[in-house]
Short mmCIF file of C-alpha atoms and ligand atoms in Angstrom, two decimals:
data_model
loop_
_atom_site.label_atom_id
_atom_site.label_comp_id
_atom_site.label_asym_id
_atom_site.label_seq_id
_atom_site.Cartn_x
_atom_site.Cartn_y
_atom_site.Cartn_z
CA UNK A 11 -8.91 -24.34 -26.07
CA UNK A 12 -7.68 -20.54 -25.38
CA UNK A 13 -8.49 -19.50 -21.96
CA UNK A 14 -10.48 -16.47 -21.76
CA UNK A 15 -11.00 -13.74 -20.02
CA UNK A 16 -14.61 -14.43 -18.81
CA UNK A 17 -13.00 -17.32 -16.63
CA UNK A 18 -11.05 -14.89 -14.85
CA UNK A 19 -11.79 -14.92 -11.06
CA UNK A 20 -13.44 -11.45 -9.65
CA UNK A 21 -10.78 -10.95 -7.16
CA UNK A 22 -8.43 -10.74 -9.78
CA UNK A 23 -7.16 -7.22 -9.23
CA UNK A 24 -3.78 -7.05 -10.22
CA UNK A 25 -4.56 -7.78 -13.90
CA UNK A 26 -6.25 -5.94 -16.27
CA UNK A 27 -9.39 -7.13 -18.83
CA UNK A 28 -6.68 -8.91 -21.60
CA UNK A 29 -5.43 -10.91 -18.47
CA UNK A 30 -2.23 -8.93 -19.13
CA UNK A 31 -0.49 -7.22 -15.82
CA UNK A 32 -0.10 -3.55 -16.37
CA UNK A 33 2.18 -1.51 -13.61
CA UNK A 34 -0.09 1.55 -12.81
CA UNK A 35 2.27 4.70 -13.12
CA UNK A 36 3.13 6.57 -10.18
CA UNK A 37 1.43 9.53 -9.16
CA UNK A 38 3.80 11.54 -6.77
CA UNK A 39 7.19 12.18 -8.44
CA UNK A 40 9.07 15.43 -6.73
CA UNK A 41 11.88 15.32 -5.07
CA UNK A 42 14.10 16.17 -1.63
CA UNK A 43 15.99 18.48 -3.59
CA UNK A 44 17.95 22.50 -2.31
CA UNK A 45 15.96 25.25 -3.40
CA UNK A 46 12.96 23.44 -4.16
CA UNK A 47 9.46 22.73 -2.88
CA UNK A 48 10.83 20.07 -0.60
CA UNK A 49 14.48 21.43 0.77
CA UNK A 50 16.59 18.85 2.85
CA UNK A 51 16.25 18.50 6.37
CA UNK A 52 16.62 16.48 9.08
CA UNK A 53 13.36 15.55 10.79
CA UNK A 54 11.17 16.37 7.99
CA UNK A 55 11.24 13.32 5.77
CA UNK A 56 9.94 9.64 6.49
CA UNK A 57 10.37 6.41 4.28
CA UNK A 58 7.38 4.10 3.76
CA UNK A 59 8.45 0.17 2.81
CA UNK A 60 6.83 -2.96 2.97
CA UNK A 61 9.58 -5.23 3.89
CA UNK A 62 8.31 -7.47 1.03
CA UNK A 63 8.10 -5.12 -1.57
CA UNK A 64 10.85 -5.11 -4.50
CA UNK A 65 10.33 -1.93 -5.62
CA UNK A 66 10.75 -0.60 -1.55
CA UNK A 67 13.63 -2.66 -0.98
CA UNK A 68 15.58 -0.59 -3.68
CA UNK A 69 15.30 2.48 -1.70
CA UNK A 70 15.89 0.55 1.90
CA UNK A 71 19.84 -0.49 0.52
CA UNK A 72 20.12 2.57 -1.63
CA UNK A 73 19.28 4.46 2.42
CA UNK A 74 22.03 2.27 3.96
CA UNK A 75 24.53 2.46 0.78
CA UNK A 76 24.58 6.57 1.69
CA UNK A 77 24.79 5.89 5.20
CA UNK A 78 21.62 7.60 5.61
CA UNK A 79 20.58 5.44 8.51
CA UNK A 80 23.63 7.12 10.58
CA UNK A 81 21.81 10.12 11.18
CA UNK A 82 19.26 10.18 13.60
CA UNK A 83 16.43 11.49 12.10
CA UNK A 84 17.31 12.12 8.73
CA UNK A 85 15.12 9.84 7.12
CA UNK A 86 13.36 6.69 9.31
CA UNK A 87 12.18 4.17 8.03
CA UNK A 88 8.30 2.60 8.71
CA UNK A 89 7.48 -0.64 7.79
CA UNK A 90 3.97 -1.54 6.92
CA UNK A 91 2.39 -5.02 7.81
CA UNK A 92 3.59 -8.07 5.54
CA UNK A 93 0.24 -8.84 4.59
CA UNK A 94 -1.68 -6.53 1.64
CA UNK A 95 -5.42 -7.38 2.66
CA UNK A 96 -8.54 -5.53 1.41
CA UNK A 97 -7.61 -1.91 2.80
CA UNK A 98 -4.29 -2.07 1.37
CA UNK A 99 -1.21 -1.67 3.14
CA UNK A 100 -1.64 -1.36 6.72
CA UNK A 101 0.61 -0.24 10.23
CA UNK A 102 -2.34 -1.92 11.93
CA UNK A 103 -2.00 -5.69 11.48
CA UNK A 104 -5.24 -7.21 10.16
CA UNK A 105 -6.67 -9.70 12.29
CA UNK A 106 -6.43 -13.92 11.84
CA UNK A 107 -3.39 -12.65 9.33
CA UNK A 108 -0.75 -15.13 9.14
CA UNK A 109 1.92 -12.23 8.95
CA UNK A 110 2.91 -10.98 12.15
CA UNK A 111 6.45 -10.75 11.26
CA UNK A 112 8.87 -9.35 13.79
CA UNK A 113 9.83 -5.51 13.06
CA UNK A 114 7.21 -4.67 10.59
CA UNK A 115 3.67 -2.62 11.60
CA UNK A 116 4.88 -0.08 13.13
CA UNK A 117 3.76 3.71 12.85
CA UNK A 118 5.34 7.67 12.11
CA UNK A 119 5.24 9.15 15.34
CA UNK A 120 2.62 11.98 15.48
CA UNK A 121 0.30 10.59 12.74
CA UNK A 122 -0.50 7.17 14.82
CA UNK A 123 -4.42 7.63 13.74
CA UNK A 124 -3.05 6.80 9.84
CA UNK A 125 -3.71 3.05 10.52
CA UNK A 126 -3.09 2.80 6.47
CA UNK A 127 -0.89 3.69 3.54
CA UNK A 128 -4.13 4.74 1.82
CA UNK A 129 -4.23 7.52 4.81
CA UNK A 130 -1.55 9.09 4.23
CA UNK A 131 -2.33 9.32 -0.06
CA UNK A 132 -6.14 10.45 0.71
CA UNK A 133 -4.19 13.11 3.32
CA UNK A 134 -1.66 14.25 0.48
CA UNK A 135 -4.44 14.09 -2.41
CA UNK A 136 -8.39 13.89 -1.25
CA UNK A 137 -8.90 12.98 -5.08
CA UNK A 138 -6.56 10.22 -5.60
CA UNK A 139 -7.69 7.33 -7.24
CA UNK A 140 -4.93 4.94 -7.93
CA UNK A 141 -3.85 2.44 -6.13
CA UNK A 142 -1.74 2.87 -2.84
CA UNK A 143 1.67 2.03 -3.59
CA UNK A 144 4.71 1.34 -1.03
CA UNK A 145 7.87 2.94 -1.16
CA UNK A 146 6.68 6.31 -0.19
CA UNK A 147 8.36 9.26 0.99
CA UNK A 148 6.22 11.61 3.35
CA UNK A 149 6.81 14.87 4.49
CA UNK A 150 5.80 15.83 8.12
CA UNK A 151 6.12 19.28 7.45
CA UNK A 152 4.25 19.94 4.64
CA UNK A 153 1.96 16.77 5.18
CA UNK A 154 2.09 15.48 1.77
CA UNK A 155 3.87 12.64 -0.38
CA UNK A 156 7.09 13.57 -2.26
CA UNK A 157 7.59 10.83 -4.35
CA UNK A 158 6.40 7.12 -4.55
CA UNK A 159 8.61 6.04 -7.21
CA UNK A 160 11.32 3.75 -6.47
CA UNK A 161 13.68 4.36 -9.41
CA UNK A 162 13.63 7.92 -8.43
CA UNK A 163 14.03 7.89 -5.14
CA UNK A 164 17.14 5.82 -5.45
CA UNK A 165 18.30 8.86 -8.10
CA UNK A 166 17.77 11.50 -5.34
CA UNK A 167 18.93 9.70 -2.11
CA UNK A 168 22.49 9.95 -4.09
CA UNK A 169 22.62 13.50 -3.26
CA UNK A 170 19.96 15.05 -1.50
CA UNK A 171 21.08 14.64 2.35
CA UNK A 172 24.96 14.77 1.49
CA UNK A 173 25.56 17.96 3.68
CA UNK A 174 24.11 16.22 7.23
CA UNK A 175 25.60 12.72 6.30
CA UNK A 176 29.37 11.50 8.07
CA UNK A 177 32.46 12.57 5.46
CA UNK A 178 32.55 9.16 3.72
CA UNK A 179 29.45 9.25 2.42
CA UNK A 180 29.36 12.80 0.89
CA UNK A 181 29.87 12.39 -2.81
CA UNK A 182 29.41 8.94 -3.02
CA UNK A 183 26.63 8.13 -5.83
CA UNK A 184 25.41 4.72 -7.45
CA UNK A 185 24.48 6.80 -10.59
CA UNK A 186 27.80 7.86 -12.06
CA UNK A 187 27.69 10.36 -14.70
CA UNK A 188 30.48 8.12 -16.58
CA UNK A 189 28.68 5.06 -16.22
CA UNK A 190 24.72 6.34 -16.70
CA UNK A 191 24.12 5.02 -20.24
CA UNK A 192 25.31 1.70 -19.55
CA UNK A 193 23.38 1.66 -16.38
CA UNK A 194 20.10 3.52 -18.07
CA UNK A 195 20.71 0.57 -20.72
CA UNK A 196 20.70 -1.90 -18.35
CA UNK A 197 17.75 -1.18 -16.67
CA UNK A 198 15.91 -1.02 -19.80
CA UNK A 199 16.61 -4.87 -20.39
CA UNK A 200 16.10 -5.53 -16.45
CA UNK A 201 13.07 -3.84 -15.32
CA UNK A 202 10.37 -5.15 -18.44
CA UNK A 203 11.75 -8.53 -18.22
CA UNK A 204 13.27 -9.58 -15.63
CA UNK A 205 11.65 -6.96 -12.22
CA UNK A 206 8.41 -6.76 -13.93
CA UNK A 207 8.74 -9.60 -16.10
CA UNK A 208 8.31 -12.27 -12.86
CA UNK A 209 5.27 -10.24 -12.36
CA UNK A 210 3.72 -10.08 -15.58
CA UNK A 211 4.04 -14.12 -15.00
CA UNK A 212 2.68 -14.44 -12.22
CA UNK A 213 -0.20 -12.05 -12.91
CA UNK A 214 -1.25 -13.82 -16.06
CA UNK A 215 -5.16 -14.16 -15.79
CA UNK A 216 -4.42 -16.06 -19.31
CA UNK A 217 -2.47 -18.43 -20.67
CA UNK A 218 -1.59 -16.58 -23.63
CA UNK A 219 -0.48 -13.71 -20.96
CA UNK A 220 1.75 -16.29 -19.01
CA UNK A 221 3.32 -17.95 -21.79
CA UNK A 222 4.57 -14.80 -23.76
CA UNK A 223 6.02 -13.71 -20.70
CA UNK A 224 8.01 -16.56 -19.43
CA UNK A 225 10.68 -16.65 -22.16
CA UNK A 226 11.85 -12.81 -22.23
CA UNK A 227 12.27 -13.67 -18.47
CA UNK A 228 14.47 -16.84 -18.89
CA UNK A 229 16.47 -15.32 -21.83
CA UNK A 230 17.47 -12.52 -20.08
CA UNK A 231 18.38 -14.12 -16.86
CA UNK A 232 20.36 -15.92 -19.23
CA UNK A 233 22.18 -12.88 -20.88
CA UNK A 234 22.55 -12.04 -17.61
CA UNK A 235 24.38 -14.64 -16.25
CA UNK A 236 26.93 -14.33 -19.18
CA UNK A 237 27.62 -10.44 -18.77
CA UNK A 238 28.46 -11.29 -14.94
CA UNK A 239 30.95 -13.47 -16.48
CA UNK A 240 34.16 -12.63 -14.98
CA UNK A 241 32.86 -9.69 -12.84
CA UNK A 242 31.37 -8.61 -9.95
CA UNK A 243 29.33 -5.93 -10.30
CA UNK A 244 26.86 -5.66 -13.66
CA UNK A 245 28.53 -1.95 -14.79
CA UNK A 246 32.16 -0.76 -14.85
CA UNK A 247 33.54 -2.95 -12.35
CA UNK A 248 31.63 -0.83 -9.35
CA UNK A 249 28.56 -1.60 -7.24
CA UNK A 250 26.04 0.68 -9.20
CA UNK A 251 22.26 1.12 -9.01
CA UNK A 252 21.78 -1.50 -11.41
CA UNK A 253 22.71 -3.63 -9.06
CA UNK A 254 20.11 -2.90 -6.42
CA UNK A 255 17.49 -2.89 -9.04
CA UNK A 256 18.47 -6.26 -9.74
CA UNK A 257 19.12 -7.29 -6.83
CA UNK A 258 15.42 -6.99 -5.39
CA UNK A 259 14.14 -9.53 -7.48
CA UNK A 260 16.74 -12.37 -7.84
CA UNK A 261 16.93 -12.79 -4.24
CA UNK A 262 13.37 -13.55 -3.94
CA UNK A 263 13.57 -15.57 -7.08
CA UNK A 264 13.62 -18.95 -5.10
CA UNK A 265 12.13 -18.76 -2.13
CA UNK A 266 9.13 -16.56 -3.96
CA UNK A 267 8.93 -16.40 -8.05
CA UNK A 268 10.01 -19.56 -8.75
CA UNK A 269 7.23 -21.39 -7.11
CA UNK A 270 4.22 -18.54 -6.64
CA UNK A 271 4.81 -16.64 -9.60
CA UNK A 272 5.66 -19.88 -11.85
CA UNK A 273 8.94 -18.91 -13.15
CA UNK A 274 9.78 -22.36 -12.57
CA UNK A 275 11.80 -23.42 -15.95
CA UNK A 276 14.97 -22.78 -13.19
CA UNK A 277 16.37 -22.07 -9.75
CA UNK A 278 18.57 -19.55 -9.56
CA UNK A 279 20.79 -22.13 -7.04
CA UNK A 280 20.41 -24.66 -9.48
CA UNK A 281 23.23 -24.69 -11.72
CA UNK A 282 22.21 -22.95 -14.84
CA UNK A 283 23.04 -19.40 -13.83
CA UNK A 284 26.62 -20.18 -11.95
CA UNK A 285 27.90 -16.02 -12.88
CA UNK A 286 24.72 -14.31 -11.37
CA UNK A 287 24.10 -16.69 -8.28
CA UNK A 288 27.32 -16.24 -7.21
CA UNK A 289 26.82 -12.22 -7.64
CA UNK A 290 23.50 -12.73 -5.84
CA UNK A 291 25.55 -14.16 -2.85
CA UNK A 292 28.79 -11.91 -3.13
CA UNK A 293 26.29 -8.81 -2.47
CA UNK A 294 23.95 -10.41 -0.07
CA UNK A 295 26.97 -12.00 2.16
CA UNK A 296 29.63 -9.38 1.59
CA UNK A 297 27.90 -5.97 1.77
CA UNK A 298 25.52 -6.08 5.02
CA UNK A 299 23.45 -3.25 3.08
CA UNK A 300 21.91 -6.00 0.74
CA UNK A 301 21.58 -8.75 3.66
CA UNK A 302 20.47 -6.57 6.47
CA UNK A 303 17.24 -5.24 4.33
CA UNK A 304 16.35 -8.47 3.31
CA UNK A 305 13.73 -10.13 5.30
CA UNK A 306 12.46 -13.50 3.80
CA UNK A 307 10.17 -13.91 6.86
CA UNK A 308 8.09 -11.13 5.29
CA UNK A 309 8.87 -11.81 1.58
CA UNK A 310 7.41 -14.86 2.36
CA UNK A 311 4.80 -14.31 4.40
CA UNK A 312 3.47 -11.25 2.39
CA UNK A 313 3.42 -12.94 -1.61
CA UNK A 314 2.16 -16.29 -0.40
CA UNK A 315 -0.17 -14.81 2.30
CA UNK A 316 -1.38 -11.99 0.31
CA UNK A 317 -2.27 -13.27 -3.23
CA UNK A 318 -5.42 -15.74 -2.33
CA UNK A 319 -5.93 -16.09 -6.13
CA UNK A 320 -3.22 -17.03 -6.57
CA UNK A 321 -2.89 -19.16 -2.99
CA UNK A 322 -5.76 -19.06 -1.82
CA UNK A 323 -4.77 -21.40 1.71
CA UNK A 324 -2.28 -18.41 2.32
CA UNK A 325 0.21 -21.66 3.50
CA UNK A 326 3.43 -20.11 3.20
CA UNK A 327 5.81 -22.75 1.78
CA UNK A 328 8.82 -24.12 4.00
CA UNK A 329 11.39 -24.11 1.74
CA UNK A 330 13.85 -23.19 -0.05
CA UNK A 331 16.13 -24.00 2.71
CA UNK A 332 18.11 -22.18 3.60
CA UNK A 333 16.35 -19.57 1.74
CA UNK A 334 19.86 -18.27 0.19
CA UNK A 335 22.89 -20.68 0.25
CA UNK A 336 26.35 -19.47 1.35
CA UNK A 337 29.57 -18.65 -0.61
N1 GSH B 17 6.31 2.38 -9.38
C1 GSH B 17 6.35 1.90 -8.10
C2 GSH B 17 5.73 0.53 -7.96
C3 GSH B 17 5.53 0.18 -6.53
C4 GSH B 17 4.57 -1.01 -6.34
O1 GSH B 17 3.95 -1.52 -7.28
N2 GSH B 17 4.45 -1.47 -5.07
C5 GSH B 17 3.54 -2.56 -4.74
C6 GSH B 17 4.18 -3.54 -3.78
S1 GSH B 17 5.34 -4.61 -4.47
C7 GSH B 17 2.36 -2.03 -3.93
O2 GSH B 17 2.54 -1.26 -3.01
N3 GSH B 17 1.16 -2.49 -4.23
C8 GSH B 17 0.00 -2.18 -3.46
C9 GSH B 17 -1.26 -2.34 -4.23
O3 GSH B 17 -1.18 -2.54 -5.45
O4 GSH B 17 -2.32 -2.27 -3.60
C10 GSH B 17 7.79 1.96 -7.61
O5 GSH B 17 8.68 1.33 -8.22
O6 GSH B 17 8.01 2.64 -6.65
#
């Protein structure tokens, strides 16, 4: 017997009436560019993440990558609470929340009485609608939202502060011009079935919906782990954005997908993908951009904690253990 989508619990809110998960599109997509609406500066800008968040982490490494963090002020970071409750994403932990991870909470000095990312849309557009989204970039001067689109944000950081940032770091981009079709190409395959794809699984409301989703997921972790044959990096032989893009989800495969989302045909650790564990490890051991923004305390605590239709004890598991193995 199908499963349909009557069944379908009313707290269900990440899926849409087919039981299919559909990414809303974002709203706010500008960017810190010279001579436009929003010019560089230093003080001006702040990032939004949820430590958690996949699509946030991107623009935490891409930050560090640039050496953006070595400039006072140029663009802090605030972390919202691990745990998404009714009200969204909050700097105010909600209380009895199991998610009172170290470092995260915490709030942009001067707007203290936005107690939640939904503040700080409604603030930048009284009309908006959509849902409130982490990463965002706000701008203190002009009180609004520039962008809260990862996969742009992680375009613009390439350039946009070059002029206040140390020597090294001016000129240095993870979008090549030489390599950009081979990286656009890349994320085409990556982001429907492998960064949305563990979503799409674990938001099934169906069966149908989970089952046509697992194996574009498996097969292309598969592919994967044959193009990292041999290399290092997954274009031109050179830590690229494709990498970070990647790199947000298969380090939360394990400890997170694998067992909440029910991408459990394998472990990432566990033998069948030898090429891109070991890439998952080279990055998050050898380059302290990938291992210093990644907090499994508040992975954890947020997916487990956070989906109660999906867990609805909020127990975060123990394990994996450790939660990434070594070289
Ligand atoms: N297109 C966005 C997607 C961001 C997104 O979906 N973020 C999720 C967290 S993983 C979120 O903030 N969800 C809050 C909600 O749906 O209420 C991007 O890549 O920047």
């Amino acid at each position: 017997m199908s499963t349909t989508t009557t069944t379908m619990p009313d707290i269900w809110k990440f899926s849409s009436k087919d039981g299919r998960f559909h990414r809303q599109v974002a709203s706010f997509r500008d960017e810190i560019a010279k001579g436009g609406k929003f010019e560089p500066e230093v003080g001006r800008y702040h990032l939004i993440v949820a430590l958690a968040c996949p699509w946030a982490h991107r623009t935490l490494i891409l930050r560090k990558l640039k050496g953006i963090d070595k400039v006072e002020g140029l663009l802090p970071v605030t972390v919202v609470d691990s745990f998404l409750g009714p009200d969204g994403w909050t700097f105010v932990p909600y209380e009895n929340n199991y998610t009172n991870v170290p470092g995260t909470g915490n709030h942009i000095p001067g707007e203290e009485d936005k107690t939640r990312i939904r503040d700080f849309y409604l603030a930048a557009e009284p009309e908006y609608t959509a849902r409130y989204t982490v990463p965002v970039i706000w701008d203190n001067k002009l009180k609004t939202i520039v962008s809260n689109e990862s996969s742009e944000i992680i375009r613009f950081l390439n350039t946009c502060f070059d002029e206040f940032l140390p020597e090294e770091f001016r000129g240095v981009t993870f979008y090549p011009e030489e390599l950009r079709s081979e990286i656009d190409e890349m994320n085409e395959l990556v982001y429907p079935n492998v960064n949305n794809g563990v979503y799409k699984a674990g938001f099934a409301a169906t069966k149908e919906a989970y089952e046509e989703n697992i194996p574009p997921l498996f097969e292309t972790l598969h592919k994967l782990d044959k193009h990292l044959e041999g290399r290092d990096y997954l274009i031109g032989d050179r830590l690229t954005e494709a990498d970070v893009r990647l790199y947000t989800t298969i380090v939360r495969f394990d400890p997170v997908y694998f067992c909440h989302f029910k991408c459990n045909v394998n472990l990432i650790r566990d033998g069948a993908f030898p090429n891109l564990h070991r890439w998952l490890r080279t990055l998050y051991w050898k380059n302290d951009a990938f291992k210093s923004t990644t907090n499994f305390e508040s992975i954890k605590a947020h997916y487990f904690g956070s989906h109660i239709s999906l867990n609805p004890t909020g127990i975060v598991p123990a394990g994996p253990l450790p939660h990434i193995l070594p070289l």
